[in-house]
Coordinates of C-alpha atoms in Angstrom, one line a residue:
X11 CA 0.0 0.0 0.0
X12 CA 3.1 2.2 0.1
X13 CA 2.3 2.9 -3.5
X14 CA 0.0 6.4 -4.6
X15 CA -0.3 4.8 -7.9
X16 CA 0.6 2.2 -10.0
X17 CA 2.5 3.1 -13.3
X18 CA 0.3 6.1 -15.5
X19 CA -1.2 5.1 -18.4
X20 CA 1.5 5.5 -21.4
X21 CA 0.3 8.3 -23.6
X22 CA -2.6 7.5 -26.7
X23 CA -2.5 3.9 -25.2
X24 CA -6.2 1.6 -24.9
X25 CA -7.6 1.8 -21.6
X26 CA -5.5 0.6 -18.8
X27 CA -6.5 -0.8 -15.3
X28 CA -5.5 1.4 -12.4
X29 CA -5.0 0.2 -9.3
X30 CA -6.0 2.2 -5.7
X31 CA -3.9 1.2 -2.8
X32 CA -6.1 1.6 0.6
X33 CA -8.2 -0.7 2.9
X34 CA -11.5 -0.9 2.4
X35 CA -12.1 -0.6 6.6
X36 CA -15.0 0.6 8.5
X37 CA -13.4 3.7 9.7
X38 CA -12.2 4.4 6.3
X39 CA -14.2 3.5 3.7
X40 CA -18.1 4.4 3.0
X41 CA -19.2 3.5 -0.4
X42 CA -21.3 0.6 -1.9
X43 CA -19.9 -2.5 -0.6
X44 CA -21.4 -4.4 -3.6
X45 CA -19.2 -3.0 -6.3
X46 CA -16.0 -3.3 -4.3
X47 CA -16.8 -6.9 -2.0
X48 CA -13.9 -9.3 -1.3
X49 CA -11.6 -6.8 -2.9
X50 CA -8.5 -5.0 -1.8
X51 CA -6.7 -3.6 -4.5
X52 CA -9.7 -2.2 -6.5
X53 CA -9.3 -2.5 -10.5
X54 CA -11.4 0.6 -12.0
X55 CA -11.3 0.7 -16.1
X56 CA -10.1 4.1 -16.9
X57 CA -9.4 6.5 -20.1
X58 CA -6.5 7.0 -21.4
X59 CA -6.3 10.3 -19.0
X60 CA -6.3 8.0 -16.3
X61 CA -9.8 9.1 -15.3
X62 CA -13.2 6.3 -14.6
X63 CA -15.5 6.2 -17.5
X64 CA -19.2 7.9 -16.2
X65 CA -21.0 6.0 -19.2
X66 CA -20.3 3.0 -21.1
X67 CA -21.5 2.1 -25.1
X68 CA -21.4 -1.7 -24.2
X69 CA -24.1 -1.4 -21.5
X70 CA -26.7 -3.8 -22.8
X71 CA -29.5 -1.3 -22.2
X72 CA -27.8 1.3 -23.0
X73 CA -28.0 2.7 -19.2
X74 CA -25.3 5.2 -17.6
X75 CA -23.0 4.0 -15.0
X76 CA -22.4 6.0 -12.1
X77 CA -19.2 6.7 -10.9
X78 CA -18.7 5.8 -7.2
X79 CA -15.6 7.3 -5.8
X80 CA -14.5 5.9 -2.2
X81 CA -14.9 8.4 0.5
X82 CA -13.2 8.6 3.4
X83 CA -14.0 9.4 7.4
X84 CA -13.1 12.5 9.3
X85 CA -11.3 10.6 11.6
X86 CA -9.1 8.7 8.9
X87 CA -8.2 11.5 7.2
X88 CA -7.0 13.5 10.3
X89 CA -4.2 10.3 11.2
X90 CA -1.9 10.8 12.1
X91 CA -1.7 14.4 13.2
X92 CA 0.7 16.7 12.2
X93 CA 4.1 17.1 14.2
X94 CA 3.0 21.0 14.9
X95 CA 0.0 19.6 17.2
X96 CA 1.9 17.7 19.5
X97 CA 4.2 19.2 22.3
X98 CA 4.8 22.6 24.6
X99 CA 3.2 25.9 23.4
X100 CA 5.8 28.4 23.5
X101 CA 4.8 32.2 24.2
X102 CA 7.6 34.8 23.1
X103 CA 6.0 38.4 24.1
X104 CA 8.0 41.6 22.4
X105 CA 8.9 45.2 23.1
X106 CA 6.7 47.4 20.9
X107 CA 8.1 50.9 21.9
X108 CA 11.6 51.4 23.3
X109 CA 11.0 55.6 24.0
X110 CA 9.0 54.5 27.0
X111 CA 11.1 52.1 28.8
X112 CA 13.9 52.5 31.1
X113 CA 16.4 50.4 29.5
X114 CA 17.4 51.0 25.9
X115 CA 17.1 48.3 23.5
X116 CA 18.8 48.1 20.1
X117 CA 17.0 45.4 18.7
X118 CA 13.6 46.0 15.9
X119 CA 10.6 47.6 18.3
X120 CA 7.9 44.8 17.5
X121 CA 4.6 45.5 15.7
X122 CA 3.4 42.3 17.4
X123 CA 3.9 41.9 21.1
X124 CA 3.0 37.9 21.1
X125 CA 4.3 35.3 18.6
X126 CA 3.5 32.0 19.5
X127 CA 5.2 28.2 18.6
X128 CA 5.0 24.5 18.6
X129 CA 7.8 23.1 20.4
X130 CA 9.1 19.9 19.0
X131 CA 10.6 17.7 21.9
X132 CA 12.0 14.9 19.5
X133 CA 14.9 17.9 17.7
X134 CA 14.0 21.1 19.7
X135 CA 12.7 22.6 16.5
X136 CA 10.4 25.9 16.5
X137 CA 6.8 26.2 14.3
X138 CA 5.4 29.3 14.3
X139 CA 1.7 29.1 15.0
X140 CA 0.5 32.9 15.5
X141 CA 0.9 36.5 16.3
X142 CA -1.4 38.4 18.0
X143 CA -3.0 41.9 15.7
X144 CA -1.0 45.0 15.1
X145 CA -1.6 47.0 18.6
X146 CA -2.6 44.4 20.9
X147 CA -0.1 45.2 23.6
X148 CA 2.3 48.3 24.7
X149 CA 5.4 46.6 25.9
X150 CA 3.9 43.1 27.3
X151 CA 7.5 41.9 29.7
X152 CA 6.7 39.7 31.6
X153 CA 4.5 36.7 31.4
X154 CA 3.3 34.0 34.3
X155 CA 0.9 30.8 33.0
X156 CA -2.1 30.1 35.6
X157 CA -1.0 26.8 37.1
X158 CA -4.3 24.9 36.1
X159 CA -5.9 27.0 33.5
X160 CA -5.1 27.9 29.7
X161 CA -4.6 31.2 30.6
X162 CA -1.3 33.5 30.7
X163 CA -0.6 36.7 32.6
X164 CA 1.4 39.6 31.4
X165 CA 2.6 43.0 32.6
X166 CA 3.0 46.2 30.4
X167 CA 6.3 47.9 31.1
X168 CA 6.6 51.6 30.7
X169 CA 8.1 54.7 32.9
X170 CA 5.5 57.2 31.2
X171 CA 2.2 55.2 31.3
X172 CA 0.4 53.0 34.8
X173 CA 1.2 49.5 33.9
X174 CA -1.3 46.9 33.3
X175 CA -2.2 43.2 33.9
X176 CA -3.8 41.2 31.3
X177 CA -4.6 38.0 31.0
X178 CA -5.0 36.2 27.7
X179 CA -6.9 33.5 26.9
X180 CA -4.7 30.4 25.4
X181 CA -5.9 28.3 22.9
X182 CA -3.9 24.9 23.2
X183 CA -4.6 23.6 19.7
X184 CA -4.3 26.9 17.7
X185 CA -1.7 28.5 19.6
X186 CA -3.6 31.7 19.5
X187 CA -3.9 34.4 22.5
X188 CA -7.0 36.2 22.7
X189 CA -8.1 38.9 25.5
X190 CA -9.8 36.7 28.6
X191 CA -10.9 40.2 30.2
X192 CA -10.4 44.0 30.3
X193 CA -7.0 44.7 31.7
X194 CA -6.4 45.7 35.2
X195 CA -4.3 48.3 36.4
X196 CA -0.7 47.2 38.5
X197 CA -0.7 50.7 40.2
X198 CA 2.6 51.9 38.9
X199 CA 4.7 52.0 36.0
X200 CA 6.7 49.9 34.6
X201 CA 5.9 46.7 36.2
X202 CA 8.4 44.3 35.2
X203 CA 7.1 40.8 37.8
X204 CA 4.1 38.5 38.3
X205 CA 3.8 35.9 40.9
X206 CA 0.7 33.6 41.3
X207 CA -0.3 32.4 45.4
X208 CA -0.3 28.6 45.1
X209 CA -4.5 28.8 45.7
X210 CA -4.3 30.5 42.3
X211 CA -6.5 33.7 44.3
X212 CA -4.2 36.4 44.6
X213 CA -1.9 37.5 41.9
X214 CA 1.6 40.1 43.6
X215 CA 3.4 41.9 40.8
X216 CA 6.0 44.9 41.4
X217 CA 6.1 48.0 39.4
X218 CA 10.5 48.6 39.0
X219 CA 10.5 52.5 37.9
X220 CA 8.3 53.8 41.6
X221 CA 9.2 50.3 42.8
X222 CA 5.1 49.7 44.3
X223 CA 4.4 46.4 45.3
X224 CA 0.5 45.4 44.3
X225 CA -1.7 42.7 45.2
X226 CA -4.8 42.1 42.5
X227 CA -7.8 39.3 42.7
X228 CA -7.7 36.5 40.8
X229 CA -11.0 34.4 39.9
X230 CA -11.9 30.7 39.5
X231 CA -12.2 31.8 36.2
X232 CA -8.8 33.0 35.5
X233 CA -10.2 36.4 35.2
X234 CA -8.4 39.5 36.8
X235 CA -10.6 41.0 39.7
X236 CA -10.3 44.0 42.0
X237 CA -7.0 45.2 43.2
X238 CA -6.5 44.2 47.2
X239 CA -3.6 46.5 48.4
X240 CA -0.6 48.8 47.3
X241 CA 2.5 49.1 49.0
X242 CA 4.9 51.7 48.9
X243 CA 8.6 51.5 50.0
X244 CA 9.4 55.0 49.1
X245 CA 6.8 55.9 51.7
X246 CA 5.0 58.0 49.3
X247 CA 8.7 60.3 48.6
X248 CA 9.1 61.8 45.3
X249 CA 11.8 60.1 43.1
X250 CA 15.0 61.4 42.1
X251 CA 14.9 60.0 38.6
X252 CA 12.6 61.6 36.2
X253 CA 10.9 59.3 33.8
X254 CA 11.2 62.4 30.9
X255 CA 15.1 62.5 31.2
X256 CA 17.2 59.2 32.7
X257 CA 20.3 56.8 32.0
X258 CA 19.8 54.2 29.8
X259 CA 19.3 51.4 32.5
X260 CA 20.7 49.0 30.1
X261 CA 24.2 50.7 31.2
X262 CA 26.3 49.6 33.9
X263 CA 28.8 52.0 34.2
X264 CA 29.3 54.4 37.5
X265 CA 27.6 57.0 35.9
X266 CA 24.2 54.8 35.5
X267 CA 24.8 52.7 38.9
X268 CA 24.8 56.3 40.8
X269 CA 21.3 57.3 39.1
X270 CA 20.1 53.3 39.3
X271 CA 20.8 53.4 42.6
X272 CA 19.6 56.5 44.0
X273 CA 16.0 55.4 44.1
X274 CA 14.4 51.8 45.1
X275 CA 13.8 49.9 42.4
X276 CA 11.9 46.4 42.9
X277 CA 12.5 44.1 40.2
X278 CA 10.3 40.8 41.3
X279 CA 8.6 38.7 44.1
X280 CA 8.8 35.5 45.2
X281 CA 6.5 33.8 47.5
X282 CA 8.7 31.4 50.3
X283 CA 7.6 27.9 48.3
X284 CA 5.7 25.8 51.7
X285 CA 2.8 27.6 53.4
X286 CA 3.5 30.8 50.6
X287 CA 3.4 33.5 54.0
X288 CA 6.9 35.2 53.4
X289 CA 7.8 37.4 50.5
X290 CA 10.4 38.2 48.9
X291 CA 11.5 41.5 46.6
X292 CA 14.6 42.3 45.7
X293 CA 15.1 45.8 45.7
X294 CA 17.7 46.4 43.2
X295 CA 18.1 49.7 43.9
X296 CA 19.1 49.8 47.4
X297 CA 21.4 46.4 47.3
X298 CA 18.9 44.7 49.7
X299 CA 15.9 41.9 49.7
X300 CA 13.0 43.3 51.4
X301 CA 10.9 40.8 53.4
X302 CA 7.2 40.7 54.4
X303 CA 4.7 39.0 55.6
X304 CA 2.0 38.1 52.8
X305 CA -1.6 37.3 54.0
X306 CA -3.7 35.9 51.2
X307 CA -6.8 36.9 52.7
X308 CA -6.9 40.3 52.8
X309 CA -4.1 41.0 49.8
X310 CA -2.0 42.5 52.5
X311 CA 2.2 42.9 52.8
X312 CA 3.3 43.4 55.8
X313 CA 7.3 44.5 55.7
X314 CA 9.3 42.3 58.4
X315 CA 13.1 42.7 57.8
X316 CA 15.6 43.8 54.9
X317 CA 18.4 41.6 54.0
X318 CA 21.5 42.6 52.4
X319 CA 21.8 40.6 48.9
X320 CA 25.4 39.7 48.8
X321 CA 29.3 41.5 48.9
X322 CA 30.2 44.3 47.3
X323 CA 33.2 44.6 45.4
X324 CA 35.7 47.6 44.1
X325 CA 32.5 49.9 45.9
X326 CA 30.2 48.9 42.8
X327 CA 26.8 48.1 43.8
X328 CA 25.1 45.0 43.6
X329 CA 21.7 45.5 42.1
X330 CA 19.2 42.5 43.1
X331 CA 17.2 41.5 40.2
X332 CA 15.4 37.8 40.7
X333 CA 15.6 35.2 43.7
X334 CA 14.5 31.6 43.2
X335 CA 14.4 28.6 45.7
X336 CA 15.8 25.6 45.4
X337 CA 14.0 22.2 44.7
X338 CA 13.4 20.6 47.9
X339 CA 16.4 22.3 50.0
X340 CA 16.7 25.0 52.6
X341 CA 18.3 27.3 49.9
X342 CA 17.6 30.6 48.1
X343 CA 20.2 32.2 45.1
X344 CA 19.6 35.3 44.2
X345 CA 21.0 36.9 41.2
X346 CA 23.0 40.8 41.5
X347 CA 22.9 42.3 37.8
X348 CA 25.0 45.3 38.6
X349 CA 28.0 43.0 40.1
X350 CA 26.9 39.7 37.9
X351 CA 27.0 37.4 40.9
X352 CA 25.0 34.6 42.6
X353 CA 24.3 35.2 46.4
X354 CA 23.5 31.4 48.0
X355 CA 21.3 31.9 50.9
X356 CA 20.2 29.3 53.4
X357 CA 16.5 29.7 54.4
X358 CA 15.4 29.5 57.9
X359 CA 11.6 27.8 58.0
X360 CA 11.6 28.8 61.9
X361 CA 11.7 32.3 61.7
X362 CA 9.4 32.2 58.9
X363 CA 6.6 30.5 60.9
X364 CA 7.2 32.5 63.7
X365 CA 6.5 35.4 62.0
X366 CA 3.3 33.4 60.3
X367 CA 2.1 32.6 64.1
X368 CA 2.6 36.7 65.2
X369 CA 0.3 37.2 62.7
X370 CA -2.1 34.8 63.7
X371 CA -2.6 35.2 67.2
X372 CA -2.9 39.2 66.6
X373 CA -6.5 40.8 66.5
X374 CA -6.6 43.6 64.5
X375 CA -4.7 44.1 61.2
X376 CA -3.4 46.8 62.8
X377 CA -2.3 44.6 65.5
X378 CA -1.2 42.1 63.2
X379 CA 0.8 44.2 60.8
X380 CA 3.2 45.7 64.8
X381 CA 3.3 41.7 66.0
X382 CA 5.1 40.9 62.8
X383 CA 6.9 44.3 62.7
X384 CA 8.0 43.0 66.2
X385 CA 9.2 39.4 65.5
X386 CA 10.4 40.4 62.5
X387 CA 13.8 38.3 62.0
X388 CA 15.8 37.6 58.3
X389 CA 14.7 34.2 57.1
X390 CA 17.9 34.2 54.8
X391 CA 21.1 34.0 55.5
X392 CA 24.1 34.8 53.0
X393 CA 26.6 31.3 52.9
X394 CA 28.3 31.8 49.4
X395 CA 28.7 34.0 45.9
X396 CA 30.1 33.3 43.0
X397 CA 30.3 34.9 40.1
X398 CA 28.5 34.6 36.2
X399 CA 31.0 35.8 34.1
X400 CA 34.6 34.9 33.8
X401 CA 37.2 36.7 36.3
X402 CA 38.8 38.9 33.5
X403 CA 35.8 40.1 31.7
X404 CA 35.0 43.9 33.2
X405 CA 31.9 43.5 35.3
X406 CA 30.5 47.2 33.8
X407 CA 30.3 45.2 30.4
X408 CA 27.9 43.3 31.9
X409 CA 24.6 42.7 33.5
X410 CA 22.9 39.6 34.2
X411 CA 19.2 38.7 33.4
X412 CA 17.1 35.8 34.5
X413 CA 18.4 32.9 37.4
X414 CA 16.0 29.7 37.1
X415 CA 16.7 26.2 38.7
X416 CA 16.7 22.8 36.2
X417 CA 13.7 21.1 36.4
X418 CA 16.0 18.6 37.8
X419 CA 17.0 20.7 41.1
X420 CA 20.6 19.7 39.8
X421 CA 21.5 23.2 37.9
X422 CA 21.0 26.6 38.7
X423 CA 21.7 28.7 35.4
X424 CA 21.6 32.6 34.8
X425 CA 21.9 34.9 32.3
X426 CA 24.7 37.5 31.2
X427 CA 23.8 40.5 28.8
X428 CA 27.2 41.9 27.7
X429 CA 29.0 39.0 27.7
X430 CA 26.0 37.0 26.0
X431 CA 25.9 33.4 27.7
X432 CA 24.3 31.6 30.1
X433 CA 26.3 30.2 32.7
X434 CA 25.2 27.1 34.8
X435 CA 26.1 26.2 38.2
X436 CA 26.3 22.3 39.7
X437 CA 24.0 22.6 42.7
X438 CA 25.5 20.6 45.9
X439 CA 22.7 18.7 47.6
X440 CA 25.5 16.8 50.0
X441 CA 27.5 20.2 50.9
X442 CA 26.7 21.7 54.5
X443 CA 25.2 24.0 53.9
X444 CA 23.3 22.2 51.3
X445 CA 22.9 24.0 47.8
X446 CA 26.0 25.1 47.3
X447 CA 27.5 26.0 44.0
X448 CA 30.2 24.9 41.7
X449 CA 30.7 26.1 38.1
X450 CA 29.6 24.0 35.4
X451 CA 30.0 26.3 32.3
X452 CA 29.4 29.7 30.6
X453 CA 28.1 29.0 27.2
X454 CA 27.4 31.7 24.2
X455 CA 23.6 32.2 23.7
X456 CA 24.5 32.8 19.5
X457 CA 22.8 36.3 20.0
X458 CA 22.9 39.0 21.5
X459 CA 21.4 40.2 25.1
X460 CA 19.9 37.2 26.4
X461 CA 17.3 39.4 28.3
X462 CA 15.1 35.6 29.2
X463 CA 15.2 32.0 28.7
X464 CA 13.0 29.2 29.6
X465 CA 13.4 25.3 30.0
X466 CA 10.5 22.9 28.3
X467 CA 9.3 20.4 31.1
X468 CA 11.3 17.6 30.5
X469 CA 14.6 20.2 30.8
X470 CA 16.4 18.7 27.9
X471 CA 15.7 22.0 25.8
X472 CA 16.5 25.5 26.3
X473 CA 15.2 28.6 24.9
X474 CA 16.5 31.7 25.0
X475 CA 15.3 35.2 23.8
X476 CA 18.3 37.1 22.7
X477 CA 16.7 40.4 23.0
X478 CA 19.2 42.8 20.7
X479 CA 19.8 40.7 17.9
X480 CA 15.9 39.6 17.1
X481 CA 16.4 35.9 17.3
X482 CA 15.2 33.2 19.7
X483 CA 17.7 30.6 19.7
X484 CA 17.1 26.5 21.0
X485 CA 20.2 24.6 22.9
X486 CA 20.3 20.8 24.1
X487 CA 20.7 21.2 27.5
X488 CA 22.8 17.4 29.2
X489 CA 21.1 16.9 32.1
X490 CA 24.1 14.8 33.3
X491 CA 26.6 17.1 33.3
X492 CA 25.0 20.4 32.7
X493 CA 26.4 21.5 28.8
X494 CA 25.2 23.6 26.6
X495 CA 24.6 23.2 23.1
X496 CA 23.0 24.9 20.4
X497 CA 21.4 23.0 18.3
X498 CA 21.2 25.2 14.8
X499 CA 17.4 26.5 15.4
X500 CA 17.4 30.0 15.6
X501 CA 14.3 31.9 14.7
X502 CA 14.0 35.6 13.7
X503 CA 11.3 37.4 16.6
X504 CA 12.1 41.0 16.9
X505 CA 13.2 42.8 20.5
X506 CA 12.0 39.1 22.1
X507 CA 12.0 39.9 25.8
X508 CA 10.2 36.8 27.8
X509 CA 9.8 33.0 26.8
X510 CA 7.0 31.1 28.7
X511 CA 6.3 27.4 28.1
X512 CA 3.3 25.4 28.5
X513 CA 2.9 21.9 28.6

């Protein structure tokens, strides 16, 4: 049956049989059984085009003959499915207008803020399966998928406009994003973080340029609801930075740390990963991690302690960007873009539920928000740094992006913008403390200004958005050892700024 035909008629010849090569099943075949009975290879009498006679001269009675062509089921005809519907759908969202963000990109500004893709887990191949309309978006940067819903989160980042949440519908087949609900406003600008509460009820973002920290409601639906509190670490002071006339925050020189660091900036935060009651925002800044308490009821962050985020070196600052816990250890890294080094932090779980339990057995909020103010401890405690970027390279050509762990727990990887790698770490599950680090490799992302990069599920592929050069490029990743290795798909997305993945 491998066959589509058997040998075309030679040209001017006598009619020729021709022979059809499919089973005459149940599931795909409907057509009169009586013409076609105990047959599998179906002999039709054909002219010399190759095509069945509709009438015959040597019909006795002089009758036409109706063709009957074989017709086949829906269901036959859609197996097997095409490689494009099997596997992760990848989300890329874009920068649409560099004039309103702090940083300055040098990439294409993107006419479509969402692009969409099959991943293909078998070669790490890339199929493009939409973009979102012309407008849909100012400066989507940040994206979060709801842990049980095909729905996805993002932030719009800009230093003249209020940022906003949306949420976008995902369809898993299609690929496309459409709008779920109006968006809601973050209540700041440019907010650059989301964070879902493991109930999937409250939704914490931060807003980096007035550095507000915002709690909104999420429904069973997925939808965005009111906004529950807005916190303020400025205290409500006017920033030194104007939004009309800045550095380029893409710079790390002294010039742009001075500015960078002359207001609070918060750049994410992270939820501690048991009971979800201490948070986490790295201030980047004012070189610290701020802590609070988080109550998921009322929406409400309590501050409880400020920890410093690492060492500095040669007087430069360090500039806290991200934090991320380890898999199933007492550990916290936390990645400094200004000094392009990895604080290692061990986690205390007893000071965190004490603070938990001073909330608790307080009345009031009022009362609740001075008990934690008063048995406010740090849960983290600084054990080890090392560094992202070889010892020679000159740290102000450089500032690192996004930390994640390996799906395994076995890698903790980071990326440089400057020196345009990734570099992955060997986390240490038998060292005391446990989680230390050890260098595995710095690997070149084959673009420039890896701003993001995600791993699919399984871990063996890596995606990174190489933000200045347009491209997303794919790497193997060897879960064994922890290398890096590109594996020839690169795929034209302009200013790509975040990669999500969903299973």
């Amino acid at each position: 049956n491998a066959e589509l035909w058997r040998q075309p008629c030679p040209p001017n010849s006598p009619s020729t049989a021709m022979s059809i090569p499919f089973s005459l099943s149940e599931a795909g075949f409907e057509g009169s059984r009586s013409l076609v009975s105990g047959l599998h290879n179906v002999a039709l009498q054909t002219d010399n085009g190759g095509r069945a006679p509709t009438s015959s001269s040597d019909d006795s009675d002089g009758a036409d003959v109706v063709e009957q062509r074989p017709q086949f089921s829906p269901s036959a005809m859609a197996y097997p499915s095409p490689p494009h519907m099997h596997g992760p759908i990848v989300a890329v969202s874009c920068y649409t207008c560099f004039a309103d963000l702090a940083h300055g990109p040098r990439g294409v500004e993107a006419q479509r803020s969402f692009w969409t893709f099959r991943l293909n887990l078998n070669d790490g191949t890339l199929t493009l399966l939409s973009a979102v309309p012309k407008g849909f978006a100012h400066n989507p940067a940040f994206t979060r998928c709801h842990p049980s819903l095909n729905v996805v989160y993002s932030c719009t980042e800009s230093v003249r406009h209020e940022g906003q949440v949306l949420a976008l519908q995902l369809d898993s087949r299609s690929g496309e994003l459409t709008e779920l609900c109006p968006p809601v406003s973050a209540g700041g600008w440019s907010t650059c973080y989301l964070t879902i509460h493991k109930s999937a009820r409250r939704l914490l973002l931060v807003n980096y340029w007035d550095s507000t920290i915002c709690t909104l409601e999420l429904l069973p639906s997925g939808k965005l609801g009111r906004r529950l509190c807005v916190y303020d670490p400025k205290g409500g002071r006017t920033m030194k930075a104007s939004a009309d006339r800045h550095v380029n925050h893409s710079m790390n020189d002294e010039r742009a740390q001075a500015e960078r660091q002359s207001d609070p900036h918060s750049h994410a935060i992270v939820l501690e990963p048991s009971a979800g009651t201490i948070a986490y925002v790295p201030d980047l800044g004012m070189d610290v991690i701020r802590q609070f308490h988080f109550d998921e009821e009322t929406g409400v962050v309590t501050p409880c302690g400020v920890i410093r985020s690492g060492v500095k070196r040669a007087g430069r600052g360090l500039g806290p960007r991200y934090l991320i816990f380890a898999k199933a250890l007492p550990t916290c890294y936390v990645v400094n873009e200004l000094s392009s080094q990895v604080g290692v932090f061990t986690y205390d779980a007893g000071v965190a539920a004490s603070i938990e339990s001073a909330w608790a057995g307080a009345g009031s909020v009022e009362a609740k928000q001075a008990a934690v103010c008063a048995a406010a401890e740090p849960t983290l405690t600084l054990v080890q740094t090392v560094a992202t970027i070889p010892d020679a390279f000159p740290v102000e050509m450089n500032t690192c992006g996004r930390i994640t762990i390996h799906p395994s727990g076995d890698f903790v990887v980071t990326s440089n913008r400057g020196h345009d790698s990734v570099c992955v770490h060997r986390v240490h599950r038998d060292s005391t403390p446990p989680g230390l680090l050890s260098l595995a490799g710095i690997f070149h992302t084959r673009g420039e200004t890896p701003r993001h990069f995600q791993f699919d599920p399984s871990g063996q592929w890596l995606l990174v958005a190489n933000q200045d050069s347009n491209t997303c490029a794919v790497f193997a990743f060897n879960t064994a050892t922890g290398c890096v290795t590109y594996t020839g798909n690169t795929y034209k997305v302009p200013s790509p700024n975040f990669v999500s993945v969903r299973a």
